[in-house]
Coordinates of C-alpha atoms in Angstrom, one line a residue:
Chain A
M1 CA 24.9 -14.8 23.7
P2 CA 21.3 -14.2 22.9
S3 CA 20.1 -15.0 26.4
E4 CA 22.3 -12.2 27.7
G5 CA 21.5 -9.4 25.1
E6 CA 19.1 -6.7 25.8
V7 CA 15.5 -7.1 24.9
V8 CA 14.9 -5.5 21.5
L9 CA 11.4 -6.8 20.8
A10 CA 8.7 -7.2 23.4
A11 CA 5.1 -8.2 22.9
R12 CA 2.9 -7.8 26.0
G13 CA -0.6 -9.3 26.1
V14 CA -1.0 -8.6 22.4
S15 CA -4.5 -9.4 21.0
R16 CA -6.0 -8.6 17.7
R17 CA -9.7 -8.8 16.9
Y18 CA -11.1 -8.7 13.4
P19 CA -14.7 -8.1 12.7
L20 CA -16.1 -10.7 10.3
A21 CA -17.8 -9.6 7.2
V22 CA -21.3 -8.6 8.1
P23 CA -24.1 -8.5 5.6
G24 CA -25.6 -5.1 5.2
Q25 CA -22.4 -3.1 5.0
A26 CA -22.9 -2.2 1.4
L27 CA -25.0 0.8 0.7
K28 CA -27.2 -1.2 -1.7
T29 CA -28.1 -3.8 0.9
T30 CA -28.7 -1.1 3.5
L31 CA -31.1 0.7 1.2
L32 CA -32.9 -2.4 0.0
H33 CA -33.0 -4.4 3.2
P34 CA -32.9 -1.8 6.0
G35 CA -34.3 -4.3 8.6
Q36 CA -31.6 -6.9 7.8
A37 CA -28.9 -4.3 7.8
F38 CA -30.1 -2.9 11.2
A39 CA -30.1 -6.4 12.7
A40 CA -26.6 -7.1 11.4
W41 CA -25.5 -3.8 12.8
R42 CA -27.0 -4.6 16.2
H43 CA -25.3 -8.0 16.3
R44 CA -22.1 -6.9 14.7
Q45 CA -20.1 -7.3 17.9
R46 CA -20.8 -11.0 18.1
R47 CA -19.3 -11.7 14.7
E48 CA -15.7 -11.3 15.2
L49 CA -12.5 -13.3 15.3
W50 CA -9.6 -13.0 17.7
A51 CA -6.8 -13.8 15.3
V52 CA -4.2 -13.3 18.0
R53 CA -5.0 -13.7 21.7
D54 CA -3.0 -12.5 24.7
V55 CA 0.5 -13.2 23.2
S56 CA 3.5 -12.2 25.3
F57 CA 7.1 -12.8 24.6
E58 CA 10.5 -11.1 24.4
V59 CA 13.3 -11.4 21.9
R60 CA 16.9 -10.4 22.7
R61 CA 19.4 -8.7 20.5
G62 CA 21.0 -11.1 18.0
E63 CA 18.5 -13.8 18.6
F64 CA 16.9 -15.9 15.8
F65 CA 13.3 -16.4 16.9
S66 CA 10.9 -18.6 14.8
I67 CA 7.2 -18.8 15.0
V68 CA 5.5 -22.0 13.7
G69 CA 1.9 -23.1 13.5
A70 CA -0.8 -24.4 11.3
N71 CA -2.4 -22.2 8.6
G72 CA -4.8 -19.7 10.3
S73 CA -3.1 -20.0 13.7
G74 CA -2.4 -16.3 13.7
K75 CA 1.3 -16.3 13.2
S76 CA 1.3 -14.0 10.1
T77 CA -1.1 -11.7 11.9
L78 CA 1.3 -11.6 14.8
L79 CA 4.1 -10.7 12.5
R80 CA 2.1 -7.9 11.0
L81 CA 1.4 -6.6 14.5
L82 CA 5.1 -6.7 15.3
A83 CA 5.8 -4.9 12.0
G84 CA 3.4 -2.1 13.0
L85 CA 1.3 -2.8 9.9
S86 CA -1.8 -3.2 12.1
K87 CA -2.4 -2.1 15.6
P88 CA -3.1 -4.6 18.4
T89 CA -6.7 -4.4 19.8
K90 CA -5.2 -5.0 23.2
G91 CA -1.6 -5.1 24.5
T92 CA 1.5 -3.4 23.3
V93 CA 4.4 -4.2 20.9
E94 CA 7.7 -2.5 21.6
L95 CA 10.7 -2.6 19.3
R96 CA 14.1 -1.1 19.6
G97 CA 16.1 -0.5 16.5
R98 CA 15.7 -0.2 12.7
V99 CA 13.1 -2.7 11.5
S100 CA 13.1 -4.3 8.0
T101 CA 10.2 -6.4 7.0
L102 CA 10.0 -9.2 4.5
L103 CA 6.4 -9.9 3.9
E104 CA 5.6 -11.3 0.5
L105 CA 8.6 -10.3 -1.4
G106 CA 8.2 -7.7 -4.1
S107 CA 4.6 -6.8 -3.3
G108 CA 5.4 -3.2 -3.7
F109 CA 6.8 -3.6 -7.2
H110 CA 5.2 -1.8 -10.1
P111 CA 5.3 -4.0 -13.2
Q112 CA 5.4 -1.2 -15.7
V113 CA 8.7 0.4 -14.5
S114 CA 12.2 -0.9 -14.5
G115 CA 13.8 -3.0 -11.8
R116 CA 16.1 -0.2 -11.0
E117 CA 13.3 2.3 -10.4
N118 CA 11.5 -0.3 -8.3
V119 CA 14.5 -0.8 -6.1
I120 CA 14.8 3.0 -5.5
M121 CA 11.1 3.3 -4.8
N122 CA 11.2 0.4 -2.4
G123 CA 14.0 2.1 -0.5
L124 CA 12.1 5.4 -0.4
L125 CA 9.1 3.6 1.0
M126 CA 11.2 2.0 3.7
G127 CA 12.5 5.4 4.7
L128 CA 15.9 5.7 3.0
T129 CA 16.9 8.6 0.8
K130 CA 17.5 8.4 -2.9
R131 CA 21.2 8.9 -2.5
E132 CA 21.5 6.0 0.0
M133 CA 19.5 3.8 -2.3
E134 CA 21.7 4.6 -5.3
A135 CA 24.7 3.6 -3.2
L136 CA 23.1 0.3 -2.3
L137 CA 21.9 -0.5 -5.8
P138 CA 25.0 -2.2 -7.2
G139 CA 25.1 -4.7 -4.3
I140 CA 21.4 -5.4 -4.5
V141 CA 21.6 -6.1 -8.2
E142 CA 24.6 -8.3 -7.8
F143 CA 23.0 -10.3 -5.0
A144 CA 19.8 -10.8 -7.0
G145 CA 21.9 -11.8 -10.1
L146 CA 19.9 -9.4 -12.3
R147 CA 22.6 -7.2 -13.8
E148 CA 21.4 -7.6 -17.4
F149 CA 17.8 -7.2 -16.5
I150 CA 17.8 -4.3 -14.0
D151 CA 16.8 -1.7 -16.6
Q152 CA 14.0 -3.9 -18.1
P153 CA 10.4 -3.3 -16.9
M154 CA 9.5 -5.7 -14.2
R155 CA 6.6 -7.2 -16.1
T156 CA 9.2 -9.1 -18.1
Y157 CA 10.6 -10.7 -15.0
S158 CA 9.9 -14.3 -14.0
S159 CA 8.4 -14.9 -10.5
G160 CA 11.8 -16.1 -9.4
M161 CA 13.4 -12.9 -10.4
Y162 CA 10.8 -10.9 -8.5
V163 CA 11.5 -12.8 -5.4
R164 CA 15.3 -12.5 -5.7
L165 CA 15.1 -8.7 -6.1
G166 CA 12.7 -8.4 -3.2
F167 CA 14.9 -10.4 -0.9
A168 CA 18.0 -8.6 -2.1
I169 CA 16.5 -5.2 -1.2
A170 CA 15.3 -6.3 2.3
A171 CA 18.7 -7.9 2.9
F172 CA 20.6 -4.7 2.0
M173 CA 18.5 -2.4 4.2
D174 CA 20.9 -3.0 7.0
P175 CA 18.2 -3.8 9.6
E176 CA 18.7 -4.2 13.3
I177 CA 15.6 -6.3 13.5
L178 CA 14.5 -8.4 10.5
L179 CA 10.9 -9.7 10.4
V180 CA 10.4 -12.5 7.8
D181 CA 7.1 -14.1 6.8
E182 CA 7.6 -17.4 5.1
V183 CA 8.7 -15.7 1.9
L184 CA 11.7 -18.0 1.5
A185 CA 9.4 -20.9 0.5
V186 CA 9.3 -19.4 -3.0
G187 CA 12.2 -19.2 -5.4
D188 CA 14.5 -21.9 -6.4
A189 CA 16.5 -24.0 -4.0
K190 CA 19.8 -22.5 -4.9
F191 CA 18.6 -18.9 -4.1
Q192 CA 16.9 -20.1 -1.0
E193 CA 20.2 -21.4 0.2
K194 CA 21.8 -18.1 -0.6
C195 CA 19.0 -16.3 1.4
Y196 CA 19.6 -18.5 4.4
D197 CA 23.4 -17.9 4.1
H198 CA 22.7 -14.2 4.1
I199 CA 20.4 -14.4 7.1
A200 CA 23.1 -16.4 8.9
K201 CA 25.5 -13.6 8.1
L202 CA 23.1 -11.0 9.4
Q203 CA 22.6 -13.0 12.6
A204 CA 26.4 -13.2 13.1
R205 CA 26.5 -9.4 12.9
G206 CA 24.0 -9.2 15.7
V207 CA 20.9 -8.7 13.7
T208 CA 17.7 -9.9 15.5
I209 CA 15.5 -12.1 13.3
V210 CA 11.9 -13.1 13.8
M211 CA 10.7 -15.6 11.2
V212 CA 7.4 -17.2 10.5
S213 CA 7.9 -20.3 8.5
H214 CA 6.5 -23.6 7.4
D215 CA 10.0 -24.8 6.7
L216 CA 10.4 -26.7 9.9
G217 CA 13.9 -28.0 8.8
A218 CA 15.1 -24.4 8.5
V219 CA 13.5 -23.5 11.8
E220 CA 15.4 -26.2 13.6
R221 CA 18.6 -25.4 11.7
F222 CA 18.7 -21.6 12.3
S223 CA 16.6 -20.7 15.3
D224 CA 17.8 -20.1 18.8
R225 CA 14.2 -20.3 20.1
A226 CA 10.9 -21.1 18.5
A227 CA 7.3 -20.6 19.4
L228 CA 4.1 -22.5 18.4
M229 CA 0.9 -20.7 17.6
E230 CA -2.4 -22.4 17.9
R231 CA -5.8 -20.7 17.3
G232 CA -4.3 -17.3 18.1
R233 CA -2.5 -18.3 21.2
M234 CA 1.2 -18.9 21.7
V235 CA 1.0 -22.3 23.3
A236 CA 4.7 -23.2 23.5
I237 CA 7.9 -21.4 23.5
G238 CA 11.4 -22.8 23.8
A239 CA 14.1 -24.9 22.1
P240 CA 13.3 -25.2 18.4
R241 CA 13.7 -29.0 18.3
K242 CA 11.1 -29.3 21.1
V243 CA 8.7 -26.8 19.6
V244 CA 8.9 -28.3 16.2
G245 CA 8.4 -31.8 17.7
L246 CA 5.3 -30.6 19.5
H247 CA 4.0 -29.0 16.3
L248 CA 4.5 -32.3 14.4
E249 CA 2.8 -34.2 17.2
R250 CA -0.2 -31.9 17.0
L251 CA -0.3 -32.1 13.2
A252 CA -0.1 -35.9 13.5
E253 CA -3.2 -35.9 15.6
T254 CA -5.1 -34.3 12.7
S255 CA -3.6 -36.2 9.7
P256 CA -2.9 -39.9 9.4
E257 CA -0.5 -39.2 6.5
I258 CA 1.7 -37.1 8.6
R259 CA 1.5 -39.7 11.4
Q260 CA 2.6 -42.3 8.9
A261 CA 5.4 -40.1 7.4
I262 CA 6.7 -39.4 10.9
D263 CA 6.6 -43.1 11.9
E264 CA 8.1 -44.5 8.8
G265 CA 10.4 -41.7 7.9
M266 CA 9.1 -42.0 4.4
A267 CA 5.7 -42.7 2.8
A268 CA 4.9 -45.7 0.7
D269 CA 2.7 -44.2 -1.9
E270 CA 4.8 -41.7 -3.9
E271 CA 1.9 -40.6 -6.0
R272 CA -0.1 -39.6 -3.0
V273 CA 2.8 -37.9 -1.4
R274 CA 3.6 -35.9 -4.5
R275 CA -0.1 -34.7 -4.6
L276 CA -0.1 -33.7 -1.0
L277 CA 3.2 -32.0 -1.4
E278 CA 1.7 -29.8 -4.1
E279 CA -1.6 -29.2 -2.5
D280 CA -0.7 -28.7 1.1
P281 CA 2.4 -26.7 2.0
E282 CA 1.8 -27.4 5.7
W283 CA 1.9 -31.1 5.0
A284 CA 4.9 -30.7 2.8
A285 CA 6.9 -28.9 5.4
A286 CA 6.0 -31.5 8.1
F287 CA 6.9 -34.3 5.7
A288 CA 10.2 -32.7 4.7
S289 CA 11.1 -32.4 8.4
A290 CA 10.1 -35.9 9.1
L291 CA 12.3 -37.1 6.3
E292 CA 15.3 -35.5 7.9
Q293 CA 15.8 -38.8 9.6
N294 CA 16.1 -40.5 6.3
P295 CA 19.0 -38.8 4.4
A296 CA 18.8 -40.8 1.1
F297 CA 15.1 -40.0 0.6
H298 CA 15.6 -36.4 1.7
E299 CA 18.4 -35.9 -0.8
K300 CA 16.1 -37.3 -3.6
L301 CA 13.4 -34.8 -2.5
R302 CA 15.8 -31.9 -2.6
Q303 CA 17.0 -32.8 -6.0
Q304 CA 13.4 -33.0 -7.2
Q305 CA 12.7 -29.5 -5.7
A306 CA 15.9 -28.1 -7.2
G307 CA 14.8 -29.4 -10.6
Q308 CA 11.4 -27.8 -10.3
G309 CA 12.9 -24.6 -9.1
A310 CA 15.2 -24.4 -12.1
G311 CA 12.2 -25.1 -14.3
S312 CA 10.0 -22.3 -13.0
D313 CA 12.9 -19.9 -13.1
A314 CA 13.9 -20.6 -16.7
R315 CA 13.4 -17.0 -17.9
A316 CA 16.0 -15.7 -15.5
D317 CA 18.8 -17.7 -17.2
Chain B
M1 CA 11.8 -0.6 30.6
A2 CA 11.3 2.2 28.2
M3 CA 11.5 1.5 24.5
A4 CA 10.8 3.7 21.6
R5 CA 8.2 2.8 19.0
P6 CA 9.9 1.5 15.8
A7 CA 12.6 4.1 15.1
Q8 CA 12.4 4.3 11.4
G9 CA 14.4 7.5 11.4
R10 CA 12.4 8.8 8.5
S11 CA 13.5 12.2 7.4
L12 CA 11.6 15.0 5.8
R13 CA 13.9 14.6 2.8
N14 CA 12.8 11.0 2.4
A15 CA 9.1 12.1 2.5
V16 CA 9.7 14.7 -0.1
E17 CA 11.7 12.3 -2.3
L18 CA 9.0 9.7 -1.9
V19 CA 6.2 12.0 -3.0
T20 CA 8.3 13.3 -5.9
A21 CA 9.1 9.8 -7.1
L22 CA 5.5 8.6 -6.9
T23 CA 4.2 11.6 -8.7
S24 CA 6.8 11.4 -11.5
R25 CA 6.1 7.7 -11.9
D26 CA 2.4 8.2 -12.2
L27 CA 2.8 11.0 -14.7
R28 CA 5.3 9.0 -16.8
L29 CA 3.1 5.9 -16.7
R30 CA 0.0 7.8 -17.8
Y31 CA 1.6 9.0 -21.0
Q32 CA 4.0 6.2 -21.6
G33 CA 4.0 5.0 -25.1
S34 CA 1.5 7.7 -26.3
V35 CA 2.8 9.9 -29.1
L36 CA 1.2 13.2 -27.9
G37 CA 1.9 12.5 -24.2
W38 CA 1.3 15.6 -22.1
A39 CA -0.7 17.2 -24.9
W40 CA -3.6 14.8 -24.1
S41 CA -4.1 16.6 -20.8
L42 CA -5.1 19.6 -22.9
A43 CA -7.5 17.6 -25.0
R44 CA -10.4 17.4 -22.5
P45 CA -10.7 21.1 -21.6
L46 CA -10.1 22.2 -25.1
A47 CA -12.6 19.8 -26.7
L48 CA -15.3 20.6 -24.1
G49 CA -14.5 24.3 -24.4
A50 CA -15.0 24.1 -28.2
V51 CA -18.2 22.2 -28.0
L52 CA -19.7 24.4 -25.3
A53 CA -18.6 27.6 -27.1
F54 CA -20.5 26.4 -30.2
A55 CA -23.5 25.1 -28.3
L56 CA -23.9 27.9 -25.8
G57 CA -22.4 30.8 -27.8
R58 CA -23.6 30.1 -31.3
V59 CA -26.6 27.8 -31.1
L60 CA -28.2 29.3 -28.0
G61 CA -26.8 32.7 -28.8
T62 CA -25.7 33.5 -25.2
G63 CA -22.6 35.4 -26.4
I64 CA -20.4 33.2 -24.2
T65 CA -16.8 33.1 -25.5
A66 CA -14.3 30.4 -25.8
E67 CA -11.8 32.1 -23.5
F68 CA -14.5 32.6 -20.9
L69 CA -15.2 28.8 -20.9
L70 CA -11.5 27.8 -21.0
A71 CA -10.6 30.0 -18.1
G72 CA -13.1 27.9 -16.0
L73 CA -12.6 24.5 -17.7
F74 CA -8.8 24.2 -17.2
P75 CA -9.0 24.7 -13.4
W76 CA -12.1 22.6 -13.2
F77 CA -10.3 19.6 -14.8
W78 CA -7.5 20.1 -12.3
F79 CA -10.1 19.9 -9.5
Q80 CA -11.9 16.9 -10.9
G81 CA -8.7 15.0 -11.8
A82 CA -7.2 15.5 -8.3
V83 CA -10.3 14.6 -6.3
Q84 CA -11.2 11.6 -8.5
G85 CA -7.6 10.4 -8.6
A86 CA -7.2 10.7 -4.8
A87 CA -10.4 8.8 -4.2
G88 CA -8.9 5.6 -5.5
S89 CA -5.3 6.3 -4.3
F90 CA -5.6 4.1 -1.1
I91 CA -7.7 1.3 -2.4
G92 CA -5.6 1.1 -5.6
N93 CA -2.5 0.5 -3.5
G94 CA -3.8 -2.1 -1.2
G95 CA -0.8 -4.4 -1.7
L96 CA 1.6 -1.6 -0.6
L97 CA -0.5 -0.6 2.4
K98 CA -0.7 -4.2 3.6
K99 CA 3.0 -5.0 3.4
V100 CA 5.1 -1.8 3.8
R101 CA 5.2 0.7 6.6
F102 CA 5.4 4.2 5.2
P103 CA 3.6 7.5 5.7
R104 CA 0.3 6.7 4.1
A105 CA -0.5 10.3 3.2
V106 CA 2.0 10.3 0.4
L107 CA -0.4 8.3 -1.8
P108 CA -3.2 10.8 -2.1
L109 CA -0.8 13.7 -1.8
S110 CA 1.2 12.5 -4.8
T111 CA -2.0 12.0 -6.8
V112 CA -3.1 15.5 -6.0
L113 CA 0.4 16.8 -6.8
G114 CA 0.4 15.0 -10.2
A115 CA -2.9 16.6 -11.2
T116 CA -1.6 20.0 -10.0
L117 CA 1.6 19.6 -12.1
Q118 CA -0.6 18.7 -15.1
F119 CA -2.6 21.9 -14.6
A120 CA 0.6 24.0 -14.1
L121 CA 1.9 22.6 -17.4
S122 CA -1.3 23.5 -19.2
L123 CA -1.4 27.0 -17.7
P124 CA 0.8 28.5 -20.4
V125 CA -1.7 27.2 -23.1
L126 CA -4.6 28.8 -21.2
I127 CA -2.7 32.1 -20.8
G128 CA -1.9 31.9 -24.5
F129 CA -5.6 31.7 -25.3
V130 CA -6.4 34.5 -22.9
I131 CA -3.8 36.8 -24.4
A132 CA -4.7 35.9 -28.0
A133 CA -8.3 36.9 -27.1
G134 CA -7.0 40.4 -26.3
N135 CA -6.6 40.3 -22.5
G136 CA -3.1 41.4 -21.8
P137 CA -1.5 40.8 -18.3
T138 CA -2.7 43.3 -15.7
A139 CA -1.7 44.0 -12.1
A140 CA -4.5 41.7 -11.0
W141 CA -2.5 38.7 -12.3
L142 CA -0.4 39.0 -9.2
G143 CA -3.5 37.5 -7.4
L144 CA -3.2 34.3 -9.4
P145 CA -0.9 32.5 -6.9
L146 CA -3.6 33.2 -4.2
I147 CA -6.3 31.5 -6.2
F148 CA -3.9 28.7 -7.1
A149 CA -3.1 28.2 -3.4
L150 CA -6.7 28.2 -2.4
Q151 CA -7.6 25.6 -5.0
L152 CA -4.6 23.5 -4.1
G153 CA -5.6 23.5 -0.4
L154 CA -9.2 22.7 -1.3
V155 CA -8.3 19.7 -3.5
T156 CA -5.8 18.4 -0.9
G157 CA -8.4 18.5 1.8
I158 CA -11.2 17.0 -0.2
G159 CA -8.8 14.4 -1.7
L160 CA -7.5 13.3 1.7
F161 CA -11.0 13.0 3.0
V162 CA -12.4 11.1 0.1
A163 CA -9.4 8.8 -0.2
S164 CA -9.5 7.9 3.6
V165 CA -13.3 7.4 3.8
T166 CA -13.4 5.4 0.6
V167 CA -11.3 2.6 2.2
Y168 CA -14.2 1.9 4.5
F169 CA -17.1 3.0 2.4
R170 CA -16.4 2.0 -1.2
D171 CA -19.6 3.6 -2.5
L172 CA -18.0 7.0 -1.8
E173 CA -15.9 6.6 -4.9
H174 CA -19.0 6.4 -7.1
I175 CA -20.8 9.1 -5.0
T176 CA -17.9 11.4 -5.6
E177 CA -18.2 10.8 -9.3
V178 CA -21.9 11.8 -9.3
L179 CA -21.2 14.8 -7.0
L180 CA -18.5 16.0 -9.2
T181 CA -20.9 16.1 -12.1
L182 CA -23.4 18.0 -10.0
L183 CA -20.7 20.4 -8.8
F184 CA -19.6 21.1 -12.3
Y185 CA -23.1 22.6 -13.1
A186 CA -23.6 24.1 -9.6
T187 CA -20.4 26.1 -9.8
P188 CA -20.1 29.1 -12.0
I189 CA -17.9 27.5 -14.6
I190 CA -19.9 27.7 -17.8
Y191 CA -21.8 30.7 -16.6
S192 CA -20.9 33.7 -14.5
A193 CA -21.9 34.1 -10.9
D194 CA -23.7 37.4 -11.8
L195 CA -26.3 35.4 -13.7
V196 CA -27.3 33.4 -10.6
P197 CA -30.7 34.7 -9.4
E198 CA -30.5 36.8 -6.3
G199 CA -32.3 34.2 -4.1
Y200 CA -29.7 31.6 -4.9
R201 CA -26.7 33.8 -4.7
W202 CA -25.8 32.5 -1.2
L203 CA -25.0 29.2 -2.8
T204 CA -21.9 30.6 -4.3
Y205 CA -20.8 31.5 -0.8
A206 CA -21.5 27.9 0.5
N207 CA -19.5 26.5 -2.4
P208 CA -15.8 27.1 -1.8
L209 CA -15.0 26.3 -5.5
A210 CA -17.3 29.2 -6.7
P211 CA -15.1 32.1 -5.7
I212 CA -12.0 30.2 -7.0
M213 CA -13.5 29.7 -10.4
E214 CA -14.8 33.3 -10.5
G215 CA -11.3 34.3 -9.4
W216 CA -9.5 32.6 -12.3
R217 CA -11.9 34.1 -14.8
G218 CA -12.1 37.6 -13.2
I219 CA -8.3 37.9 -12.9
L220 CA -7.5 36.5 -16.4
L221 CA -10.3 38.2 -18.4
D222 CA -11.4 41.3 -16.5
G223 CA -8.2 42.1 -14.5
A224 CA -10.3 42.1 -11.3
M225 CA -9.9 40.1 -8.1
P226 CA -13.1 38.5 -6.7
A227 CA -14.8 40.3 -3.8
A228 CA -12.8 40.0 -0.6
D229 CA -15.7 38.6 1.5
H230 CA -16.3 36.0 -1.2
L231 CA -12.6 35.0 -1.1
A232 CA -12.7 35.0 2.7
A233 CA -15.6 32.6 2.7
S234 CA -13.8 30.3 0.3
A235 CA -10.6 30.5 2.4
G236 CA -12.6 29.5 5.5
L237 CA -14.2 26.6 3.8
T238 CA -10.9 25.5 2.3
A239 CA -9.3 25.5 5.8
L240 CA -12.3 23.5 7.0
A241 CA -11.8 21.0 4.1
L242 CA -8.1 20.6 5.0
A243 CA -8.9 20.1 8.6
A244 CA -11.6 17.5 7.8
G245 CA -9.3 15.7 5.3
W246 CA -6.4 15.6 7.7
G247 CA -8.6 14.7 10.6
A248 CA -10.4 11.8 8.7
F249 CA -7.0 10.5 7.5
R250 CA -5.4 10.5 10.9
R251 CA -8.4 8.9 12.5
L252 CA -8.7 6.2 9.9
E253 CA -5.2 5.4 8.7
D254 CA -4.4 2.8 11.4
G255 CA -7.1 0.5 10.0
F256 CA -6.2 0.9 6.3
A257 CA -4.1 -2.3 6.1
D258 CA -6.9 -4.3 7.7
A259 CA -9.8 -2.8 5.8
I260 CA -8.5 -3.1 2.3

């Protein structure tokens, strides 16, 4: 079906340039070191970064499109350009339909006011009216599982509760296009599962989803198509399994640990693996995906993650 | 293939509700948990008025009265609070600007509106003082809405401008603070414009706030509107401030999310 639907999202030659911080921008520096500031100003055009370069692709109605890539490859910048949060330096982004954006859940929450008020405010920010939000509120609260806490100020919430409320709001916005930025990596495993279930339901209803993620397992499981970003360019686009495979290959070239994990399906040194899992989300995602071939170990890893998730979310219970 | 830009279908109703919700949240948070709450917004003009009435009126013997000072200080604190608050309204909401698409202007506008509401709520107290000092309502009081509208336009324009430019030039927030202090003394607030020497009188035409301050005092205490040419100059500069504020905001808003 997705290959037949109309195009609802189109990026054409999208590029985004960022100027890098130039010394001499502060008034103090300008006044104290005018020569240096002037030199910096003259050379300012050379100090810049093309975070996204000449990216073109189309997404059709009802399609689940994932974007993978190493940290700093430009995938989050691309998503922000798609969301209209920043403007492309070159090229155009065209969207058709109501867009809901999930970038860092709960970033718009104010800690001093209640969850209820934050939900309403979030809805207003996204363009709904107060009445519409009040109608959606019970469902949101139910989905987030925060019925007893919704009238408490949000500073009393655990980080897990923050994330759950944030996702619940975005999920109930009734979007036609949902843009998701690796937000589902946070929160406990049980809620993550619930989120993916909900996304699958949205997809079944014909909602178009564009997701940036490090969770390569989920990318393979849910996507219709995937794309790989590398240093700002979209270097591959196609079947998720192929794109994820290519991504892992590229990662393997840079890290012997990943090479080993992929080759063996598991790593020998549990201590080192655990440290890497904590320190490097990129590696963790690649590792988890590589372990898909080894169900027993994978199950163990999942249990471990679930245990950790429940621990960090203790205040919610 | 023609496609519309993201059709968010944002209604005017939504914009109004958003500004209202932000304003009421800010006001509630400001006085949350304090016993006196709103009464604190009276404390600054009243305290400054009392000290100045003593220092200028009694110690220096200028004969300046408390009601003269208060009629200038209440509107002044509205002006100062609105401009100062607006200056930080974008950089203080960086997280929101980076993650959510919404009409950015609601941030400084709700700050300005909050300061305006505070002033409106303190107005009965000011009028109480004015009447207690023996200045009953006159026909000139009908001119108050005009002065109010002029000042509202002025703080909105300046607020939008300062808020937008501060995102790129952080020093402006501090420059604003210094300029506000200078403006306080450069504007006939604790003195009357008549006392300004002839050679400097033009300054009160170049300063759009001067006729507004003279207006509040003239109407409340003397039952007289400020001179028409003086008001016209102020209205012209206010329109200019609004245009500059809106222009700066529209030109700069696209880059906010990246610059913060």
